């Protein structure tokens, strides 16, 4: 049903196993070659998801910066869910981000994790539990597993990493453990499995915790104060790492390798991406400061008033218009004032050029 996931995962794992089996001193039956194939399966996935991861980080940062506006919308439309959803979509559109991008890299890793778990488990189909085929040891060793032929299956079953089969787990039943005793190899010891698995469980738990801590440390105070965000922070900091320790005994060694390498990659990628974003913000800040410095007056120079000063002619015309309106207005005794150019008492004609002087006294 999920072959569209299982086959791509198998192909990538097969490619890297072939690549590392050519390294001198390893070979195709080497547990180190198989372990490196799992690690580079993770790295291949993370390279493909690099751009979505950067988009996720930027989206998360935008959402944190917009928390005050989001809270305001939630408060304003708390009784109108439809209106609040419409306004939220408008806010997202105006700022050009999609909350789904914040979850895409994580969602994309889930099917790969499940696909790898299924492919690794399918190298040993001797169990009788859920999803197992209850094959005999010989039948299992001679049955292909997706893109891996029977020889690859036998190579995988005989591979050891520090004495432990790469797909074995601490709580593996003895009936399934016998499938690894092929080609003259003895039955694997559960102690050797625990010696490899327990350190990986601890490293995976610590890596999960420190990744979450680095992410929480970069949150804004407004985002951290959000009740939902605070709950998710606690889950990421304590519950998820504890889940690795509790579930570790039931996970194959290869899955623990996947978990460790994925968290190590995430830790390094976070520092790379956040460091670049901080440099971009610093460059923008410096550019604004430089622009402000260029626009500032030189030392000792008089600041330039950028406001537009009215010209003398404009002032004269404005005062003329006011004066004309006053002359044309009716007087208090019911007679109109004389038009422009009337003679003043004493026989002098009012000069047209002096009309509109602000200091001139009008005679009624």
Tab-separated table of C-alpha atoms in Angstrom:
chain	number	residue	atom	x	y	z
A	1	UNK	CA	0.000	0.000	0.000
A	2	UNK	CA	2.868	2.367	0.797
A	3	UNK	CA	5.234	1.058	-1.867
A	4	UNK	CA	5.609	4.612	-3.213
A	5	UNK	CA	7.488	5.302	0.042
A	6	UNK	CA	9.223	1.941	0.566
A	7	UNK	CA	10.838	1.738	-2.869
A	8	UNK	CA	12.452	5.227	-2.890
A	9	UNK	CA	13.786	4.636	0.630
A	10	UNK	CA	15.134	1.249	-0.474
A	11	UNK	CA	16.817	2.741	-3.536
A	12	UNK	CA	18.603	5.454	-1.547
A	13	UNK	CA	19.709	2.940	1.102
A	14	UNK	CA	20.873	0.538	-1.630
A	15	UNK	CA	22.861	3.285	-3.402
A	16	UNK	CA	24.756	4.379	-0.307
A	17	UNK	CA	25.439	0.787	0.754
A	18	UNK	CA	26.940	0.099	-2.670
A	19	UNK	CA	29.011	3.278	-2.436
A	20	UNK	CA	30.446	2.516	1.011
A	21	UNK	CA	30.999	-1.177	0.243
A	22	UNK	CA	33.591	-0.039	-2.334
A	23	UNK	CA	35.628	1.702	0.366
A	24	UNK	CA	38.792	-0.337	1.088
A	25	UNK	CA	38.551	-2.157	4.395
A	26	UNK	CA	34.746	-2.213	4.532
A	27	UNK	CA	33.060	-4.454	1.962
A	28	UNK	CA	29.376	-5.158	1.423
A	29	UNK	CA	29.004	-7.330	4.558
A	30	UNK	CA	30.435	-4.647	6.836
A	31	UNK	CA	28.159	-3.320	9.542
A	32	UNK	CA	29.917	0.055	9.240
A	33	UNK	CA	28.983	0.206	5.538
A	34	UNK	CA	25.346	-0.489	6.366
A	35	UNK	CA	25.390	2.036	9.236
A	36	UNK	CA	26.869	4.730	6.997
A	37	UNK	CA	24.224	3.936	4.385
A	38	UNK	CA	21.532	4.707	6.966
A	39	UNK	CA	23.292	7.924	8.037
A	40	UNK	CA	23.646	9.165	4.459
A	41	UNK	CA	20.037	8.251	3.755
A	42	UNK	CA	19.222	10.861	6.407
A	43	UNK	CA	21.638	13.376	4.912
A	44	UNK	CA	20.161	12.878	1.436
A	45	UNK	CA	16.690	13.570	2.753
A	46	UNK	CA	17.823	16.649	4.661
A	47	UNK	CA	19.621	18.090	1.628
A	48	UNK	CA	16.404	17.733	-0.366
A	49	UNK	CA	14.486	19.455	2.428
A	50	UNK	CA	16.990	22.274	2.949
A	51	UNK	CA	14.979	24.987	1.157
A	52	UNK	CA	11.707	24.003	2.854
A	53	UNK	CA	13.581	24.078	6.170
A	54	UNK	CA	14.765	27.653	5.519
A	55	UNK	CA	11.203	28.587	4.588
A	56	UNK	CA	10.027	26.950	7.810
A	57	UNK	CA	12.454	29.010	9.897
A	58	UNK	CA	11.448	32.271	8.200
A	59	UNK	CA	7.763	31.422	8.568
A	60	UNK	CA	8.208	30.647	12.253
A	61	UNK	CA	10.019	33.936	12.770
A	62	UNK	CA	7.288	35.866	10.948
A	63	UNK	CA	4.607	34.212	13.054
A	64	UNK	CA	6.474	35.164	16.220
A	65	UNK	CA	6.778	38.775	15.074
A	66	UNK	CA	3.067	38.891	14.237
A	67	UNK	CA	1.947	37.461	17.576
A	68	UNK	CA	0.684	40.854	18.875
A	69	UNK	CA	-1.488	41.307	15.772
A	70	UNK	CA	-2.697	37.703	15.924
A	71	UNK	CA	-3.676	38.135	19.575
A	72	UNK	CA	-5.496	41.348	18.716
A	73	UNK	CA	-7.507	39.574	16.008
A	74	UNK	CA	-8.311	36.699	18.359
A	75	UNK	CA	-9.499	39.137	20.994
A	76	UNK	CA	-11.477	41.250	18.539
A	77	UNK	CA	-13.265	38.362	16.808
A	78	UNK	CA	-13.409	35.830	19.645
A	79	UNK	CA	-17.164	35.447	19.104
A	80	UNK	CA	-16.974	35.259	15.310
A	81	UNK	CA	-14.812	32.329	14.189
A	82	UNK	CA	-15.486	32.839	10.506
A	83	UNK	CA	-14.528	36.515	10.579
A	84	UNK	CA	-11.411	35.725	12.612
A	85	UNK	CA	-10.358	33.058	10.070
A	86	UNK	CA	-10.901	35.538	7.225
A	87	UNK	CA	-8.829	38.227	8.931
A	88	UNK	CA	-6.082	35.731	9.757
A	89	UNK	CA	-5.888	34.667	6.112
A	90	UNK	CA	-5.721	38.309	5.082
A	91	UNK	CA	-2.899	38.934	7.569
A	92	UNK	CA	-0.985	35.922	6.244
A	93	UNK	CA	-1.496	37.050	2.654
A	94	UNK	CA	-0.377	40.617	3.380
A	95	UNK	CA	2.856	39.386	4.943
A	96	UNK	CA	3.424	36.630	2.387
A	97	UNK	CA	3.722	33.527	4.537
A	98	UNK	CA	1.949	30.196	4.862
A	99	UNK	CA	1.783	28.466	8.269
A	100	UNK	CA	1.817	25.093	6.504
A	101	UNK	CA	5.434	25.744	5.503
A	102	UNK	CA	6.334	25.681	9.178
A	103	UNK	CA	5.286	22.009	9.372
A	104	UNK	CA	6.341	20.755	5.916
A	105	UNK	CA	9.901	19.575	6.735
A	106	UNK	CA	8.689	17.641	9.779
A	107	UNK	CA	5.757	16.153	7.892
A	108	UNK	CA	8.056	15.106	5.037
A	109	UNK	CA	10.350	13.217	7.424
A	110	UNK	CA	7.548	11.132	8.919
A	111	UNK	CA	6.955	8.897	5.859
A	112	UNK	CA	10.711	8.434	5.411
A	113	UNK	CA	11.055	7.364	9.051
A	114	UNK	CA	8.160	4.911	8.684
A	115	UNK	CA	9.496	3.688	5.337
A	116	UNK	CA	12.975	3.042	6.738
A	117	UNK	CA	11.497	1.260	9.770
A	118	UNK	CA	9.447	-1.012	7.503
A	119	UNK	CA	12.313	-1.752	5.078
A	120	UNK	CA	14.715	-2.591	7.913
A	121	UNK	CA	12.127	-4.760	9.605
A	122	UNK	CA	11.477	-6.555	6.318
A	123	UNK	CA	15.036	-7.886	6.264
A	124	UNK	CA	13.891	-10.210	9.051
A	125	UNK	CA	10.432	-11.645	8.392
A	126	UNK	CA	10.641	-14.610	10.734
A	127	UNK	CA	8.471	-13.057	13.437
A	128	UNK	CA	4.842	-13.876	14.148
A	129	UNK	CA	3.703	-10.453	15.282
A	130	UNK	CA	1.794	-7.720	13.477
A	131	UNK	CA	3.069	-7.227	9.915
A	132	UNK	CA	5.399	-10.224	10.079
A	133	UNK	CA	5.291	-13.114	7.602
A	134	UNK	CA	6.481	-15.937	9.899
A	135	UNK	CA	9.061	-17.147	7.351
A	136	UNK	CA	11.610	-19.779	8.126
A	137	UNK	CA	15.238	-18.724	8.491
A	138	UNK	CA	16.219	-20.158	5.089
A	139	UNK	CA	13.142	-18.782	3.371
A	140	UNK	CA	13.769	-15.312	4.811
A	141	UNK	CA	17.450	-15.344	3.773
A	142	UNK	CA	16.556	-16.188	0.166
A	143	UNK	CA	13.643	-13.776	-0.305
A	144	UNK	CA	14.346	-10.312	-1.812
A	145	UNK	CA	13.375	-7.189	0.131
A	146	UNK	CA	12.076	-4.488	-2.238
A	147	UNK	CA	15.115	-3.433	-4.350
A	148	UNK	CA	17.501	-5.636	-2.326
A	149	UNK	CA	18.082	-9.080	-3.801
A	150	UNK	CA	18.604	-12.254	-1.761
A	151	UNK	CA	22.375	-11.681	-1.594
A	152	UNK	CA	21.801	-8.205	-0.157
A	153	UNK	CA	19.419	-9.654	2.443
A	154	UNK	CA	22.050	-12.186	3.514
A	155	UNK	CA	24.682	-9.443	3.617
A	156	UNK	CA	22.462	-7.348	5.859
A	157	UNK	CA	21.678	-10.228	8.224
A	158	UNK	CA	25.356	-11.112	8.602
A	159	UNK	CA	26.489	-7.490	9.119
A	160	UNK	CA	27.534	-6.516	12.646
A	161	UNK	CA	28.337	-3.202	14.267
A	162	UNK	CA	30.402	-3.788	17.391
A	163	UNK	CA	29.007	-7.325	17.501
A	164	UNK	CA	25.321	-6.350	17.146
A	165	UNK	CA	23.100	-6.800	14.042
A	166	UNK	CA	22.128	-3.412	12.680
A	167	UNK	CA	18.374	-4.115	12.658
A	168	UNK	CA	18.255	-5.875	16.035
A	169	UNK	CA	16.762	-4.236	19.119
A	170	UNK	CA	17.052	-4.858	22.839
A	171	UNK	CA	13.618	-6.477	23.260
A	172	UNK	CA	13.823	-8.627	20.124
A	173	UNK	CA	12.296	-12.100	20.623
A	174	UNK	CA	14.656	-15.072	20.466
A	175	UNK	CA	12.731	-16.523	17.512
A	176	UNK	CA	13.564	-13.445	15.432
A	177	UNK	CA	17.113	-13.217	16.744
A	178	UNK	CA	17.931	-16.613	15.208
A	179	UNK	CA	17.490	-15.161	11.721
A	180	UNK	CA	20.826	-13.331	12.144
A	181	UNK	CA	22.735	-16.582	12.783
A	182	UNK	CA	23.619	-17.350	9.161
A	183	UNK	CA	26.813	-18.071	7.240
A	184	UNK	CA	28.369	-19.764	10.249
A	185	UNK	CA	27.792	-16.784	12.535
A	186	UNK	CA	26.678	-17.540	16.068
A	187	UNK	CA	23.516	-16.300	17.709
A	188	UNK	CA	23.878	-12.583	18.545
A	189	UNK	CA	24.069	-11.715	22.220
A	190	UNK	CA	21.433	-9.341	23.617
A	191	UNK	CA	24.096	-7.818	25.850
A	192	UNK	CA	26.088	-6.749	22.784
A	193	UNK	CA	22.882	-5.284	21.316
A	194	UNK	CA	22.262	-3.306	24.508
A	195	UNK	CA	25.887	-2.076	24.585
A	196	UNK	CA	25.361	-0.475	21.173
A	197	UNK	CA	21.716	0.577	21.557
A	198	UNK	CA	21.797	2.235	25.000
A	199	UNK	CA	24.492	4.848	24.154
A	200	UNK	CA	22.622	5.632	20.935
A	201	UNK	CA	19.399	6.075	22.934
A	202	UNK	CA	21.091	8.479	25.334
A	203	UNK	CA	22.739	10.464	22.508
A	204	UNK	CA	19.439	10.627	20.603
A	205	UNK	CA	17.592	11.864	23.704
A	206	UNK	CA	20.218	14.524	24.463
A	207	UNK	CA	20.343	15.654	20.830
A	208	UNK	CA	16.553	15.997	20.776
A	209	UNK	CA	16.642	18.059	23.979
A	210	UNK	CA	19.426	20.416	22.862
A	211	UNK	CA	17.808	20.938	19.463
A	212	UNK	CA	14.599	21.948	21.209
A	213	UNK	CA	16.510	24.198	23.612
A	214	UNK	CA	18.246	25.995	20.730
A	215	UNK	CA	14.898	26.521	19.021
A	216	UNK	CA	13.163	27.801	22.184
A	217	UNK	CA	16.033	30.205	22.920
A	218	UNK	CA	15.379	31.981	19.606
A	219	UNK	CA	11.692	32.572	20.272
A	220	UNK	CA	10.467	36.076	20.972
A	221	UNK	CA	9.044	36.797	24.470
A	222	UNK	CA	5.575	37.274	22.949
A	223	UNK	CA	5.697	33.866	21.240
A	224	UNK	CA	7.047	32.108	24.331
A	225	UNK	CA	4.221	33.610	26.415
A	226	UNK	CA	1.599	32.019	24.173
A	227	UNK	CA	-0.028	29.099	26.088
A	228	UNK	CA	0.056	26.750	23.083
A	229	UNK	CA	3.689	27.594	22.369
A	230	UNK	CA	4.617	27.125	26.032
A	231	UNK	CA	3.029	23.672	26.018
A	232	UNK	CA	4.834	22.672	22.805
A	233	UNK	CA	8.114	23.925	24.257
A	234	UNK	CA	7.711	21.671	27.285
A	235	UNK	CA	6.887	18.701	25.070
A	236	UNK	CA	9.908	19.332	22.853
A	237	UNK	CA	12.273	19.916	25.774
A	238	UNK	CA	11.297	17.010	28.022
A	239	UNK	CA	8.602	14.679	26.704
A	240	UNK	CA	10.104	13.932	23.272
A	241	UNK	CA	13.619	13.193	24.611
A	242	UNK	CA	12.081	10.990	27.295
A	243	UNK	CA	10.066	9.226	24.606
A	244	UNK	CA	13.306	8.283	22.832
A	245	UNK	CA	14.651	6.700	26.021
A	246	UNK	CA	11.401	4.856	26.732
A	247	UNK	CA	10.882	3.663	23.160
A	248	UNK	CA	14.548	2.994	22.424
A	249	UNK	CA	14.513	-0.670	23.555
A	250	UNK	CA	11.842	-1.373	20.929
A	251	UNK	CA	13.640	0.387	18.055
A	252	UNK	CA	16.237	-1.248	15.792
A	253	UNK	CA	19.804	0.018	16.065
A	254	UNK	CA	19.537	1.420	12.522
A	255	UNK	CA	16.527	3.530	13.546
A	256	UNK	CA	18.476	4.891	16.523
A	257	UNK	CA	21.302	5.754	14.097
A	258	UNK	CA	18.735	7.523	11.934
A	259	UNK	CA	17.499	9.501	14.955
A	260	UNK	CA	20.984	10.512	16.087
A	261	UNK	CA	22.226	11.563	12.641
A	262	UNK	CA	18.978	13.453	11.932
A	263	UNK	CA	19.287	15.454	15.169
A	264	UNK	CA	22.977	16.167	14.595
A	265	UNK	CA	22.174	17.466	11.116
A	266	UNK	CA	19.317	19.576	12.490
A	267	UNK	CA	21.548	21.090	15.178
A	268	UNK	CA	24.200	22.138	12.657
A	269	UNK	CA	21.660	23.338	10.101
A	270	UNK	CA	19.855	25.487	12.681
A	271	UNK	CA	23.066	27.310	13.580
A	272	UNK	CA	23.896	27.794	9.891
A	273	UNK	CA	20.465	29.128	8.898
A	274	UNK	CA	19.903	31.282	11.992
A	275	UNK	CA	23.436	32.666	11.711
A	276	UNK	CA	22.808	33.668	8.111
A	277	UNK	CA	19.485	35.296	9.029
A	278	UNK	CA	21.173	37.271	11.811
A	279	UNK	CA	23.837	38.473	9.367
A	280	UNK	CA	21.139	39.540	6.915
A	281	UNK	CA	19.355	41.493	9.655
A	282	UNK	CA	22.646	43.125	10.690
A	283	UNK	CA	23.429	44.073	7.078
A	284	UNK	CA	20.001	45.701	6.704
A	285	UNK	CA	20.539	47.601	9.936
A	286	UNK	CA	23.972	48.828	8.806
A	287	UNK	CA	22.545	49.871	5.423
A	288	UNK	CA	19.892	51.998	7.156
A	289	UNK	CA	22.512	53.598	9.405
A	290	UNK	CA	24.724	54.397	6.399
A	291	UNK	CA	21.812	55.921	4.518
A	292	UNK	CA	20.927	58.039	7.547
A	293	UNK	CA	24.556	59.156	7.857
A	294	UNK	CA	24.654	60.184	4.183
A	295	UNK	CA	21.494	62.286	4.551
A	296	UNK	CA	22.705	63.978	7.726
A	297	UNK	CA	24.370	67.479	7.382
A	298	UNK	CA	28.141	67.663	7.534
A	299	UNK	CA	29.759	68.930	10.760
A	300	UNK	CA	29.442	72.743	10.954
A	301	UNK	CA	26.944	72.945	8.070
A	302	UNK	CA	23.551	74.532	8.593
A	303	UNK	CA	20.757	71.985	8.361
A	304	UNK	CA	18.732	72.306	5.188
A	305	UNK	CA	15.060	72.902	5.753
A	306	UNK	CA	13.368	70.555	3.338
A	307	UNK	CA	9.993	72.230	3.807
A	308	UNK	CA	8.784	74.266	0.873
A	309	UNK	CA	8.832	77.972	1.674
A	310	UNK	CA	6.189	80.139	0.004
A	311	UNK	CA	7.601	82.694	-2.431
A	312	UNK	CA	7.076	86.442	-2.022
A	313	UNK	CA	4.810	86.527	-5.072
A	314	UNK	CA	2.650	83.749	-3.651
A	315	UNK	CA	2.300	85.610	-0.359
A	316	UNK	CA	1.455	88.838	-2.222
A	317	UNK	CA	-1.216	87.104	-4.322
A	318	UNK	CA	-2.790	85.488	-1.281
A	319	UNK	CA	-2.992	88.779	0.596
A	320	UNK	CA	-4.406	90.492	-2.519
A	321	UNK	CA	-7.178	87.922	-2.663
A	322	UNK	CA	-8.084	88.522	0.969
A	323	UNK	CA	-8.001	92.284	0.497
A	324	UNK	CA	-10.257	92.082	-2.555
A	325	UNK	CA	-12.761	90.007	-0.644
A	326	UNK	CA	-12.783	92.518	2.198
A	327	UNK	CA	-13.275	95.459	-0.196
A	328	UNK	CA	-16.179	93.742	-1.927
A	329	UNK	CA	-17.981	92.828	1.304
A	330	UNK	CA	-21.022	94.985	2.270
A	331	UNK	CA	-20.436	97.590	4.945
A	332	UNK	CA	-22.330	97.727	8.196
A	333	UNK	CA	-24.455	100.724	7.062
A	334	UNK	CA	-25.785	98.749	4.012
A	335	UNK	CA	-23.626	100.371	1.322
A	336	UNK	CA	-20.939	98.530	-0.598
A	337	UNK	CA	-17.347	99.475	-0.292
A	338	UNK	CA	-15.694	101.185	-3.173
A	339	UNK	CA	-13.924	98.999	-5.704
A	340	UNK	CA	-10.228	98.662	-6.068
A	341	UNK	CA	-8.504	101.862	-7.107
A	342	UNK	CA	-10.787	104.167	-5.088
A	343	UNK	CA	-9.299	107.384	-3.813
A	344	UNK	CA	-8.357	107.669	-0.198
A	345	UNK	CA	-9.265	110.651	1.913
A	346	UNK	CA	-6.923	113.411	0.859
A	347	UNK	CA	-7.357	112.665	-2.860
A	348	UNK	CA	-4.639	110.012	-3.142
A	349	UNK	CA	-5.392	106.920	-5.171
A	350	UNK	CA	-4.706	103.683	-3.410
A	351	UNK	CA	-1.675	102.167	-5.093
A	352	UNK	CA	-2.335	98.728	-6.548
A	353	UNK	CA	1.231	97.543	-5.882
A	354	UNK	CA	0.880	98.022	-2.143
A	355	UNK	CA	-2.381	96.113	-1.871
A	356	UNK	CA	-2.121	93.020	0.226
A	357	UNK	CA	0.577	94.271	2.598
A	358	UNK	CA	0.094	92.452	5.839
A	359	UNK	CA	0.906	95.541	7.900
A	360	UNK	CA	-1.364	97.893	5.926
A	361	UNK	CA	-4.331	99.331	7.873
A	362	UNK	CA	-7.598	99.326	6.028
A	363	UNK	CA	-9.960	102.243	6.475
A	364	UNK	CA	-13.566	101.415	6.725
